[in-house]
PDB file of C-alpha atoms in Angstrom:
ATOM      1  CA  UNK W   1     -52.869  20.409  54.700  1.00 45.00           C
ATOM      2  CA  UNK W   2     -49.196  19.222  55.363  1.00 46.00           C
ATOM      3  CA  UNK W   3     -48.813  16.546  52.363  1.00 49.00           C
ATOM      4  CA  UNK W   4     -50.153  19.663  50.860  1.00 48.00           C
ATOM      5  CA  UNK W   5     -47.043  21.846  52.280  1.00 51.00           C
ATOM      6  CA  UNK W   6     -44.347  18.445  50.900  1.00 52.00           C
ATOM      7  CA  UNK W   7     -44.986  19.143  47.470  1.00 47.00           C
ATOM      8  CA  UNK W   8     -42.720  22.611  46.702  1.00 53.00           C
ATOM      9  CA  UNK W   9     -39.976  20.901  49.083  1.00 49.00           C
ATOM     10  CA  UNK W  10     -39.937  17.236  47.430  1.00 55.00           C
ATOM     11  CA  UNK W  11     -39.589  19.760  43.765  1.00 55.00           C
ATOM     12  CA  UNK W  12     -36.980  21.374  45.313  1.00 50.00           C
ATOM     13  CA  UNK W  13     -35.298  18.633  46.180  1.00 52.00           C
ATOM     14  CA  UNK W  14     -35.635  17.264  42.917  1.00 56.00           C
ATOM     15  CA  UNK W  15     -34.154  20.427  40.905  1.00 49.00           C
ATOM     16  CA  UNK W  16     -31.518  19.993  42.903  1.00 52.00           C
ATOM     17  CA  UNK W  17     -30.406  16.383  42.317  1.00 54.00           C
ATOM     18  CA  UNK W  18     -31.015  17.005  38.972  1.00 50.00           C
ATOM     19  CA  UNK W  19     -27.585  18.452  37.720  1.00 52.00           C
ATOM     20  CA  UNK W  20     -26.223  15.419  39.654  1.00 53.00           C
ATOM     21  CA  UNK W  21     -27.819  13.303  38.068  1.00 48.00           C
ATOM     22  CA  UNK W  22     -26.967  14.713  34.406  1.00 47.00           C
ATOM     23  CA  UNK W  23     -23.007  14.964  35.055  1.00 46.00           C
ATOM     24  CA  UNK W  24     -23.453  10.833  36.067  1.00 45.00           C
ATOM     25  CA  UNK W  25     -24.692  10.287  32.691  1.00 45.00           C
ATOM     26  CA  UNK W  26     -22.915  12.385  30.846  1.00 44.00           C
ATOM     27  CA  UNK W  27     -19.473  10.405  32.470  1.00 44.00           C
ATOM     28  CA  UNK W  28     -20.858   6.902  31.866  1.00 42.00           C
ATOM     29  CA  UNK W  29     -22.105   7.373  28.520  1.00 41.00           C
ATOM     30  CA  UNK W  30     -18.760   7.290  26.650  1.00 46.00           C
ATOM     31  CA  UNK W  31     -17.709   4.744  29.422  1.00 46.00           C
ATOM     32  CA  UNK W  32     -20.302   2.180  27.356  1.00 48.00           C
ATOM     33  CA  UNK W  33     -19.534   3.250  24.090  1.00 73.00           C
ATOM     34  CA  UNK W  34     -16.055   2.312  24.330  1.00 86.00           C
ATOM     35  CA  UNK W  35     -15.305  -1.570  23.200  1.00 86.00           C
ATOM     36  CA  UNK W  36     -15.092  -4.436  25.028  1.00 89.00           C
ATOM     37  CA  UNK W  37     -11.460  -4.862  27.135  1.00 92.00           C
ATOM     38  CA  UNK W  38     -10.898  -1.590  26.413  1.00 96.00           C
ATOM     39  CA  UNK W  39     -10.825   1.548  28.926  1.00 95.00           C
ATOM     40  CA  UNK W  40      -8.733   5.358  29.419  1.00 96.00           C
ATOM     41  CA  UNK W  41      -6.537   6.247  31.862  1.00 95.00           C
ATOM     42  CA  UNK W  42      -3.846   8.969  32.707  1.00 95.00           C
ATOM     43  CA  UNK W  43      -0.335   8.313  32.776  1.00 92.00           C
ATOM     44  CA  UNK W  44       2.600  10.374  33.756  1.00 91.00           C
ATOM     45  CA  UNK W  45      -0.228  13.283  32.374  1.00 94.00           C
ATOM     46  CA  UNK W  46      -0.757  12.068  29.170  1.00 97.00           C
ATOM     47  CA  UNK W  47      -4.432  10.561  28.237  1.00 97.00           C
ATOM     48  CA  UNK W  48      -3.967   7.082  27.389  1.00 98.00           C
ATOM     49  CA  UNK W  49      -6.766   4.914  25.780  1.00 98.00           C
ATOM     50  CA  UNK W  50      -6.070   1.131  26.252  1.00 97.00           C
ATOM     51  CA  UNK W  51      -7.217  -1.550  24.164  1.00 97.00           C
ATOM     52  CA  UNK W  52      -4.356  -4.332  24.503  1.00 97.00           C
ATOM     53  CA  UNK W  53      -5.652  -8.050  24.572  1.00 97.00           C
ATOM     54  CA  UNK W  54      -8.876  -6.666  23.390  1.00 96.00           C
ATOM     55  CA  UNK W  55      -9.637  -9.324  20.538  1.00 96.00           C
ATOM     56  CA  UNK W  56     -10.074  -6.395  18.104  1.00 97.00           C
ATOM     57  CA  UNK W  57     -10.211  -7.224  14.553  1.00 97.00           C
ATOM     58  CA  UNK W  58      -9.723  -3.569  13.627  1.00 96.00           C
ATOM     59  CA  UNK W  59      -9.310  -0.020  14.508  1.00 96.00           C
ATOM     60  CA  UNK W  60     -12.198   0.988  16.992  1.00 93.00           C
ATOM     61  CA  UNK W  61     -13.866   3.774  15.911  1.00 88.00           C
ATOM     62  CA  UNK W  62     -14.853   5.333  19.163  1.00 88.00           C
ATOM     63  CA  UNK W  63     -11.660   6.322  20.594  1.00 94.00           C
ATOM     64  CA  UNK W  64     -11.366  10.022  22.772  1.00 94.00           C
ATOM     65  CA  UNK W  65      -9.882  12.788  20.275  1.00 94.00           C
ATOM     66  CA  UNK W  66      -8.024  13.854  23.438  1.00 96.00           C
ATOM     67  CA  UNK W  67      -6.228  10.637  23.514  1.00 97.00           C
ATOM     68  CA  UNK W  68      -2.082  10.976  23.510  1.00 98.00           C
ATOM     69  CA  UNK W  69      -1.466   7.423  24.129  1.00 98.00           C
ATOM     70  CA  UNK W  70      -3.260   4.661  22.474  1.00 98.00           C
ATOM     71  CA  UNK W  71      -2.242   0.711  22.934  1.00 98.00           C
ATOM     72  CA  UNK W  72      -4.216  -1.630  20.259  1.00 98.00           C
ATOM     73  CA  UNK W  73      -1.465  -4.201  21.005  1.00 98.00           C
ATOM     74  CA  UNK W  74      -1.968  -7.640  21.194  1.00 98.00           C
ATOM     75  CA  UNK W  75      -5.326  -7.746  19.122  1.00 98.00           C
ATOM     76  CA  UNK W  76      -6.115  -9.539  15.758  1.00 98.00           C
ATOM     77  CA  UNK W  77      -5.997  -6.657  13.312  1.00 98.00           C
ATOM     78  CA  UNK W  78      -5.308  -7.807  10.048  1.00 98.00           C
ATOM     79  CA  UNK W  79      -5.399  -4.312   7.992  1.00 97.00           C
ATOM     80  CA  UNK W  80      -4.970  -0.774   8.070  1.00 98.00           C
ATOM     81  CA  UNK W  81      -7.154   1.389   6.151  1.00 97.00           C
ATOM     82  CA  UNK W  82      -6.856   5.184   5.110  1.00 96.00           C
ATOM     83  CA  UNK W  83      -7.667   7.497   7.921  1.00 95.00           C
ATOM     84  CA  UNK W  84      -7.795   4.905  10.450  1.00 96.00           C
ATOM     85  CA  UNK W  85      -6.819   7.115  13.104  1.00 96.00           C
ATOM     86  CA  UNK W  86      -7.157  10.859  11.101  1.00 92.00           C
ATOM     87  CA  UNK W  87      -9.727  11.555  14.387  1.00 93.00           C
ATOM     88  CA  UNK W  88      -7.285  11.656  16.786  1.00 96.00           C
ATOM     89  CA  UNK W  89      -5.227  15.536  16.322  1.00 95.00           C
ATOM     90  CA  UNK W  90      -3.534  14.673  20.334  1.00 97.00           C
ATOM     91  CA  UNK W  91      -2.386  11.478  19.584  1.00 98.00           C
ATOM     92  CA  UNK W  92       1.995  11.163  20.341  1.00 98.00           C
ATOM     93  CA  UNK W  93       2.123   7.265  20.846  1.00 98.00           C
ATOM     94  CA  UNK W  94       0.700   4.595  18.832  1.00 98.00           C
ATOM     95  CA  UNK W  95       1.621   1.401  20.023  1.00 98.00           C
ATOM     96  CA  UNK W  96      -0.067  -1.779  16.746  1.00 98.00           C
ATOM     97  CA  UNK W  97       2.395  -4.062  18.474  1.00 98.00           C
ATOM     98  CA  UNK W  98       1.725  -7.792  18.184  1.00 98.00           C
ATOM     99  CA  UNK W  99      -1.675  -7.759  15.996  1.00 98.00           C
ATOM    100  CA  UNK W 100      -1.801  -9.778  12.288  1.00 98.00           C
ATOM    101  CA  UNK W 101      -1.280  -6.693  10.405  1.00 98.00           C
ATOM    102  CA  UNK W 102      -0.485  -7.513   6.883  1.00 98.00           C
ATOM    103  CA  UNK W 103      -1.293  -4.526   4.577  1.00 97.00           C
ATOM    104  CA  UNK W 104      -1.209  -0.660   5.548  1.00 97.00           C
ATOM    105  CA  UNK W 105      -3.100   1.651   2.862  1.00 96.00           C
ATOM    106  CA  UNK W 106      -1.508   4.665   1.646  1.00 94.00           C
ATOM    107  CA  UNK W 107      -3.004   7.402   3.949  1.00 95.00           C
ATOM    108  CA  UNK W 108      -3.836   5.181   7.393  1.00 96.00           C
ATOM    109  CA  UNK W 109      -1.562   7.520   9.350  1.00 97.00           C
ATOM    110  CA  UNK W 110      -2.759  10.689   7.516  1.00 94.00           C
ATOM    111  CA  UNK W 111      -3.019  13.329  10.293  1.00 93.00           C
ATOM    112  CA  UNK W 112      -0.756  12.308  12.508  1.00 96.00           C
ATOM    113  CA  UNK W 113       2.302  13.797  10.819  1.00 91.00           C
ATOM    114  CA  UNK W 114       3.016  16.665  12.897  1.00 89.00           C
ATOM    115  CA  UNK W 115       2.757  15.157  16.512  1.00 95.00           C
ATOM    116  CA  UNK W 116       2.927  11.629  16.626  1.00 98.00           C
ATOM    117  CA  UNK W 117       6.389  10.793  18.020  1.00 97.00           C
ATOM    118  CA  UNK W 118       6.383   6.597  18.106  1.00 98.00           C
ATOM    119  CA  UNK W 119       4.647   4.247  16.101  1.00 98.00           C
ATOM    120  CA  UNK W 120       4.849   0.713  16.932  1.00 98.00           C
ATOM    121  CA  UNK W 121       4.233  -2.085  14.330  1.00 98.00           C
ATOM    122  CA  UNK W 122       6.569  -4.640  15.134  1.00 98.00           C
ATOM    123  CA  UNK W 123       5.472  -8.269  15.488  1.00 98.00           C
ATOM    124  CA  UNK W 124       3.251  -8.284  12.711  1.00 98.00           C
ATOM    125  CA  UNK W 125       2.705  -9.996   9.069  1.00 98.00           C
ATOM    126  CA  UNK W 126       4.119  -6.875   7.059  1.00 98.00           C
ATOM    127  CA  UNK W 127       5.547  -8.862   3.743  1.00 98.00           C
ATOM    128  CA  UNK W 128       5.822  -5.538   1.749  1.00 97.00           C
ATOM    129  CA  UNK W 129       4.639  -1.808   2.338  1.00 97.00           C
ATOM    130  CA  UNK W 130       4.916   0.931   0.270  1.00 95.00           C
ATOM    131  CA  UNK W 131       7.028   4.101   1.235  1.00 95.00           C
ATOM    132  CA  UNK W 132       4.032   6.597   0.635  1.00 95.00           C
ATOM    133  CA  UNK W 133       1.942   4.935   3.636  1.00 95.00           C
ATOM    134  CA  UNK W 134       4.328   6.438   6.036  1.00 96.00           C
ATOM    135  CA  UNK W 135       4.093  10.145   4.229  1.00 92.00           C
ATOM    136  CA  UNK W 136       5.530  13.021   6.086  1.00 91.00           C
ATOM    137  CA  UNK W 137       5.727  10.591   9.343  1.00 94.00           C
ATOM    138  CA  UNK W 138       8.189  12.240  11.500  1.00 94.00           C
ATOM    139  CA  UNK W 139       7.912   9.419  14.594  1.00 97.00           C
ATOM    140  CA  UNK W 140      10.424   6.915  15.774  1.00 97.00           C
ATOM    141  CA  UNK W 141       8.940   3.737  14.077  1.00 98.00           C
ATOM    142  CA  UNK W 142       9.593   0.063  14.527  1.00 98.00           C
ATOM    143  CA  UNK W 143       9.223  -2.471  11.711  1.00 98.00           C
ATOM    144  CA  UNK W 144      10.910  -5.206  14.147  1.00 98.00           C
ATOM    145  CA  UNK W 145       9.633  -8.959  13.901  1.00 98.00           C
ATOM    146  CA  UNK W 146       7.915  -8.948   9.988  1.00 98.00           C
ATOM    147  CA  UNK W 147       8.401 -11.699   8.260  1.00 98.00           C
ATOM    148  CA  UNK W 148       9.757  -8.829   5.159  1.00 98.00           C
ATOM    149  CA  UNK W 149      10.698  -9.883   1.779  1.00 97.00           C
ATOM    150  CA  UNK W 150      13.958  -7.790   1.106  1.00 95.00           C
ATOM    151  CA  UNK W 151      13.573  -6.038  -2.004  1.00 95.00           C
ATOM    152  CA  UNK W 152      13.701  -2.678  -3.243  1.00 96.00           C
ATOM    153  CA  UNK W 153      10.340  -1.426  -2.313  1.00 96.00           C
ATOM    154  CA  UNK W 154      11.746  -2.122   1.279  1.00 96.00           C
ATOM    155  CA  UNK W 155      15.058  -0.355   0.786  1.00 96.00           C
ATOM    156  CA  UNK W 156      12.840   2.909   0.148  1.00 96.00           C
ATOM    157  CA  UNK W 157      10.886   2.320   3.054  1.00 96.00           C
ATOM    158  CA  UNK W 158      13.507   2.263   5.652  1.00 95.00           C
ATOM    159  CA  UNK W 159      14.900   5.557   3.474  1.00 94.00           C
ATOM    160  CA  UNK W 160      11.874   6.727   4.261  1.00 94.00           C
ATOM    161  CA  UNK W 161      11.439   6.350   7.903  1.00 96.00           C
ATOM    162  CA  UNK W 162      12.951   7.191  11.413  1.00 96.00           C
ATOM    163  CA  UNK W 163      13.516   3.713  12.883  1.00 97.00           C
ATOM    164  CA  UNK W 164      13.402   3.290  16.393  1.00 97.00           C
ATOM    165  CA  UNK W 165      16.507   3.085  18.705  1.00 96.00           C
ATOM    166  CA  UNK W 166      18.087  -0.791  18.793  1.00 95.00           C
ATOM    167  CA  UNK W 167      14.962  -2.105  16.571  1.00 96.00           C
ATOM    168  CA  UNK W 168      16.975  -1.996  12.801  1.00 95.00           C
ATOM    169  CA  UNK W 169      18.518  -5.447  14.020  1.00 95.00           C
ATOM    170  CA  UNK W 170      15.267  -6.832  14.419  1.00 97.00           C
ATOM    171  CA  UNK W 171      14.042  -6.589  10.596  1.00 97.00           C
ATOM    172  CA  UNK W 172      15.279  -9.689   8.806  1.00 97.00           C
ATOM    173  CA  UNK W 173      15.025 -11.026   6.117  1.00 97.00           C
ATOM    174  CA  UNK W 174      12.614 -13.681   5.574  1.00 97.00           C
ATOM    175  CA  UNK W 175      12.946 -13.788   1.553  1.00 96.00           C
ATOM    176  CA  UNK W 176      14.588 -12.144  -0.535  1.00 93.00           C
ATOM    177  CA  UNK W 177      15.125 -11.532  -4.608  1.00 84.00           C
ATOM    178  CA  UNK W 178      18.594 -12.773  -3.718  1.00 87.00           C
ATOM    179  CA  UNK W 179      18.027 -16.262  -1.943  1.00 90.00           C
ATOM    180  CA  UNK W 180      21.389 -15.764   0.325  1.00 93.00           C
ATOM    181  CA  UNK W 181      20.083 -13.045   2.274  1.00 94.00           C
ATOM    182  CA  UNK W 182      17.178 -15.056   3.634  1.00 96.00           C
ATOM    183  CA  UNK W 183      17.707 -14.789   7.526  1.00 96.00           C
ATOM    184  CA  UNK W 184      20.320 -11.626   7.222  1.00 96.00           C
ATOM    185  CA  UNK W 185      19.433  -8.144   9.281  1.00 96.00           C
ATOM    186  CA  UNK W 186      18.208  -6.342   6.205  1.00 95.00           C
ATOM    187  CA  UNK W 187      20.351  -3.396   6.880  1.00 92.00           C
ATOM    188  CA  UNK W 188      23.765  -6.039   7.242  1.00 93.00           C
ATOM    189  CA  UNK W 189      22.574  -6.325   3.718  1.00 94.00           C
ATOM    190  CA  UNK W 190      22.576  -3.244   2.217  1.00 92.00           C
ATOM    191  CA  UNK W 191      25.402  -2.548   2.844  1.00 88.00           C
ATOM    192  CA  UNK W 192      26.762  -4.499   0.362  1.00 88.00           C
ATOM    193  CA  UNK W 193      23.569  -4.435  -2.385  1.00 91.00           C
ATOM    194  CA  UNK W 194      21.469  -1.694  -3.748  1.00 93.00           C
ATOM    195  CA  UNK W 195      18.328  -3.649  -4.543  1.00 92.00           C
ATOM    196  CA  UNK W 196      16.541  -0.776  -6.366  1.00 94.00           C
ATOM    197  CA  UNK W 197      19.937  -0.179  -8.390  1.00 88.00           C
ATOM    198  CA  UNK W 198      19.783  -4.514  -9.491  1.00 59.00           C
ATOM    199  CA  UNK W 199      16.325  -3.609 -10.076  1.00 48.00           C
ATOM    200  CA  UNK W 200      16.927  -0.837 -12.726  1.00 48.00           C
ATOM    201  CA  UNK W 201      19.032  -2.886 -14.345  1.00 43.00           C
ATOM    202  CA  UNK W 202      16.818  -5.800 -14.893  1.00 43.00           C
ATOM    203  CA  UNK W 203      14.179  -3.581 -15.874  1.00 47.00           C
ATOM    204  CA  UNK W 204      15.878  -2.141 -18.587  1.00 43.00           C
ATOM    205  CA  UNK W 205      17.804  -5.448 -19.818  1.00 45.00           C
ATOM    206  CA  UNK W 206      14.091  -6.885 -20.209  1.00 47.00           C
ATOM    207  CA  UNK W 207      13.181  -3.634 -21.706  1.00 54.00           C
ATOM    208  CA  UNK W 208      15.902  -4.287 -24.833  1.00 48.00           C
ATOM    209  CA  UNK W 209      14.869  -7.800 -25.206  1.00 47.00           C
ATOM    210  CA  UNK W 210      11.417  -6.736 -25.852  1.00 55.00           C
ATOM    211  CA  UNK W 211      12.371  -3.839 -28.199  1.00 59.00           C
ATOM    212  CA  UNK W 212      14.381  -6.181 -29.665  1.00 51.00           C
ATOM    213  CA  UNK W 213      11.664  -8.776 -30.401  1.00 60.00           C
ATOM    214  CA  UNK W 214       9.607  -6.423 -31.873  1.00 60.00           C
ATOM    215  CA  UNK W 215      11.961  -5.372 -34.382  1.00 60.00           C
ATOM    216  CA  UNK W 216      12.474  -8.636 -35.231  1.00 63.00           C
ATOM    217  CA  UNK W 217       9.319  -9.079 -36.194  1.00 71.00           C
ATOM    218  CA  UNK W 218       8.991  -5.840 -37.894  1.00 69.00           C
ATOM    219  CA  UNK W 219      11.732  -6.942 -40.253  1.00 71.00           C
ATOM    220  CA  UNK W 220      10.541 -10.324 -40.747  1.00 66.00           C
ATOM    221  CA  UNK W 221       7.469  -8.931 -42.046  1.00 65.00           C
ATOM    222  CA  UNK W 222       8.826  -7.067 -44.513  1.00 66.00           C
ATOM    223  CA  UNK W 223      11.004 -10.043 -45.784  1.00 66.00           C
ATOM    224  CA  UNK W 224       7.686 -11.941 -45.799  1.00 68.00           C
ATOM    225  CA  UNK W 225       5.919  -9.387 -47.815  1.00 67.00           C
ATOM    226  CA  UNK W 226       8.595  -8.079 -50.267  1.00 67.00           C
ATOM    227  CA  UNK W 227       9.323 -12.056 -51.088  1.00 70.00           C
ATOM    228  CA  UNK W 228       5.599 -12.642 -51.770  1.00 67.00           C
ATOM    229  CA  UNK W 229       5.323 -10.003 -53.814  1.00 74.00           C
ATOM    230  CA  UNK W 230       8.090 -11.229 -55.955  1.00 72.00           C
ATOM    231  CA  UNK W 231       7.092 -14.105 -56.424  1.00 69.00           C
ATOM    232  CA  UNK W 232       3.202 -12.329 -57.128  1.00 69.00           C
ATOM    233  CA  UNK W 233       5.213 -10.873 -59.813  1.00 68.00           C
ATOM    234  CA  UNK W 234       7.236 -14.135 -61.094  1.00 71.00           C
ATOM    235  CA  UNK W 235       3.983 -15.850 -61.534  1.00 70.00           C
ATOM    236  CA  UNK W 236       2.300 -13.200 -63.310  1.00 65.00           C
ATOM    237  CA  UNK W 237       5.806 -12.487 -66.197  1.00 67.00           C
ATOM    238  CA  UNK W 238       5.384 -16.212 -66.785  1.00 69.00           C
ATOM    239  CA  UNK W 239       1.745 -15.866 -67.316  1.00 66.00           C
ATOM    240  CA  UNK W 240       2.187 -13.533 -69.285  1.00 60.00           C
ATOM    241  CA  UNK W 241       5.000 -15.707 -71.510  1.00 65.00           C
ATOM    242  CA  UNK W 242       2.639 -18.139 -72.879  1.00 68.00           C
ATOM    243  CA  UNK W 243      -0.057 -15.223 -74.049  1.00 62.00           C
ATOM    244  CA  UNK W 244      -0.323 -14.236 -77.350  1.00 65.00           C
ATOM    245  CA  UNK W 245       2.865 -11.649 -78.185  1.00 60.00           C
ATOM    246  CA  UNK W 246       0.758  -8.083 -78.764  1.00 53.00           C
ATOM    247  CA  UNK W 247      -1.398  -8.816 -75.654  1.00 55.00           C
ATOM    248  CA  UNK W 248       1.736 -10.215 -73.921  1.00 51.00           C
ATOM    249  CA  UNK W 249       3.581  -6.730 -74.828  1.00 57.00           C
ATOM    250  CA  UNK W 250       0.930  -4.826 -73.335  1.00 59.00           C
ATOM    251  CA  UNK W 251       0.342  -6.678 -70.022  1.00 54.00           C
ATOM    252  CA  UNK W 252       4.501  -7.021 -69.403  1.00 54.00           C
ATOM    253  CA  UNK W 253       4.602  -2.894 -69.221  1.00 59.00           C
ATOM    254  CA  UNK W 254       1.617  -2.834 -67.073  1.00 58.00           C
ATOM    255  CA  UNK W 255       2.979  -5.443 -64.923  1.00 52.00           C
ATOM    256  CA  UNK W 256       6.403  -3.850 -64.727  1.00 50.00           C
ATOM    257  CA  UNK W 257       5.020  -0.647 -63.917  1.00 53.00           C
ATOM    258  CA  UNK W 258       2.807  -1.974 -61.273  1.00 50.00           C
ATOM    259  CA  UNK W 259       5.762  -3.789 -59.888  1.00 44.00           C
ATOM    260  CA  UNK W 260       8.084  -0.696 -59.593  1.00 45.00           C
TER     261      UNK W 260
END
């Protein structure tokens, strides 16, 4: 009878444990989800997800949405697509510091526009990017440490965004449409040139000379075709010459006719 008299107390036991035992899954499921090398934290409040020396060769996908600081320094990611991080509405600090980040797609900071607050990208391979991937970004961003070709597209990108404190010195010039600027702070530079101005006036320059070539050959067309026609003509009024005179007669007003 008492193993008997166990049973509804082991049960018991069990129901009990079991809510235990649920809220230990439930916190180490997202725990092994998360990649390798990386792992959250809290700092000074804020909910910081931490993927620095992580080897990642792009944006992990299963970052917290409660996240207000994320680190993907130090990595290997070569790209930024669109919406790379539109999954994260908390997010105030994005530090893409030291990666191999050579292209950012129009869109890859879409949704972060009204909080995020400083965007790190400095240290890169950013050659060129175009104004509209930074849309509506109101953070404090540093292009620092690119090896940037200084053109115009670049002088409307640092129109377009809030640079950091003390990092403007850091973007240099590693070529340039104007080989004496090559190693100058791009903003040293210009001061003195308006790149997208020099670029107008290139455009339109080449713009003439085609127009121009065109016409050219719209005239010498006509030339061509008016002087073979005349000499259509020529051949035909000496043709006619050596016919008999009443044919001749009759063929020279034709011709003429034809010919005016």
């Amino acid at each position: 009878v008492a193993p008997v008299d166990r049973l509804p107390l082991r049960s018991a036991t069990m129901w009990l444990l079991l809510p235990s035992f649920l809220l230990a899954a439930s916190c180490l499921r997202p725990a092994a989800a998360f990649p390798k090398g990386c792992y959250p934290s809290e700092e000074d409040g804020l909910k910081t997800f931490r993927c620095s020396n992580a080897r990642l060769t792009e944006v992990p996908k299963d970052i917290p949405n409660d996240t207000n600081k994320l680190y993907l320094d130090s990595n290997r990611i070569p790209f930024l697509p669109r919406d790379a991080f539109r999954d994260l509405p908390l997010l105030l600090e994005l530090d893409l510091s030291h990666n191999a980040i050579a292209g950012v797609e129009s869109g890859a900071f879409r949704g972060l526009a009204d909080h995020l607050r400083a965007l790190d990208l400095s240290s890169n391979k950013l050659v060129s990017v175009s104004k509209d991937a930074f849309n509506h970004l109101k953070a404090k961003v540093n292009l620092s440490n690119n090896p940037w070709l200084c053109d115009c597209r670049l002088q409307e990108l640092i129109r377009a965004v809030d640079l950091a404190a003390g990092s403007s010195a850091g973007i240099v010039c590693a070529a340039s449409v104007q080989e004496e600027h090559v190693g100058k702070a791009f903003l040293q530079v210009i001061a003195d040139t308006d790149f997208c101005n020099a670029y107008k006036k290139t455009t339109d320059i080449a713009m003439l000379v085609t127009m121009f070539g065109w016409f050219a050959m719209v005239i010498s067309y006509l030339v061509y075709y008016v002087r073979q026609n005349q000499e259509d003509a020529r051949r035909h009024l000496e043709y006619l010459k050596s016919l008999p005179s009443k044919q001749r007669r009759s063929e020279e007003s034709s011709t003429i006719s034809t010919v005016v």
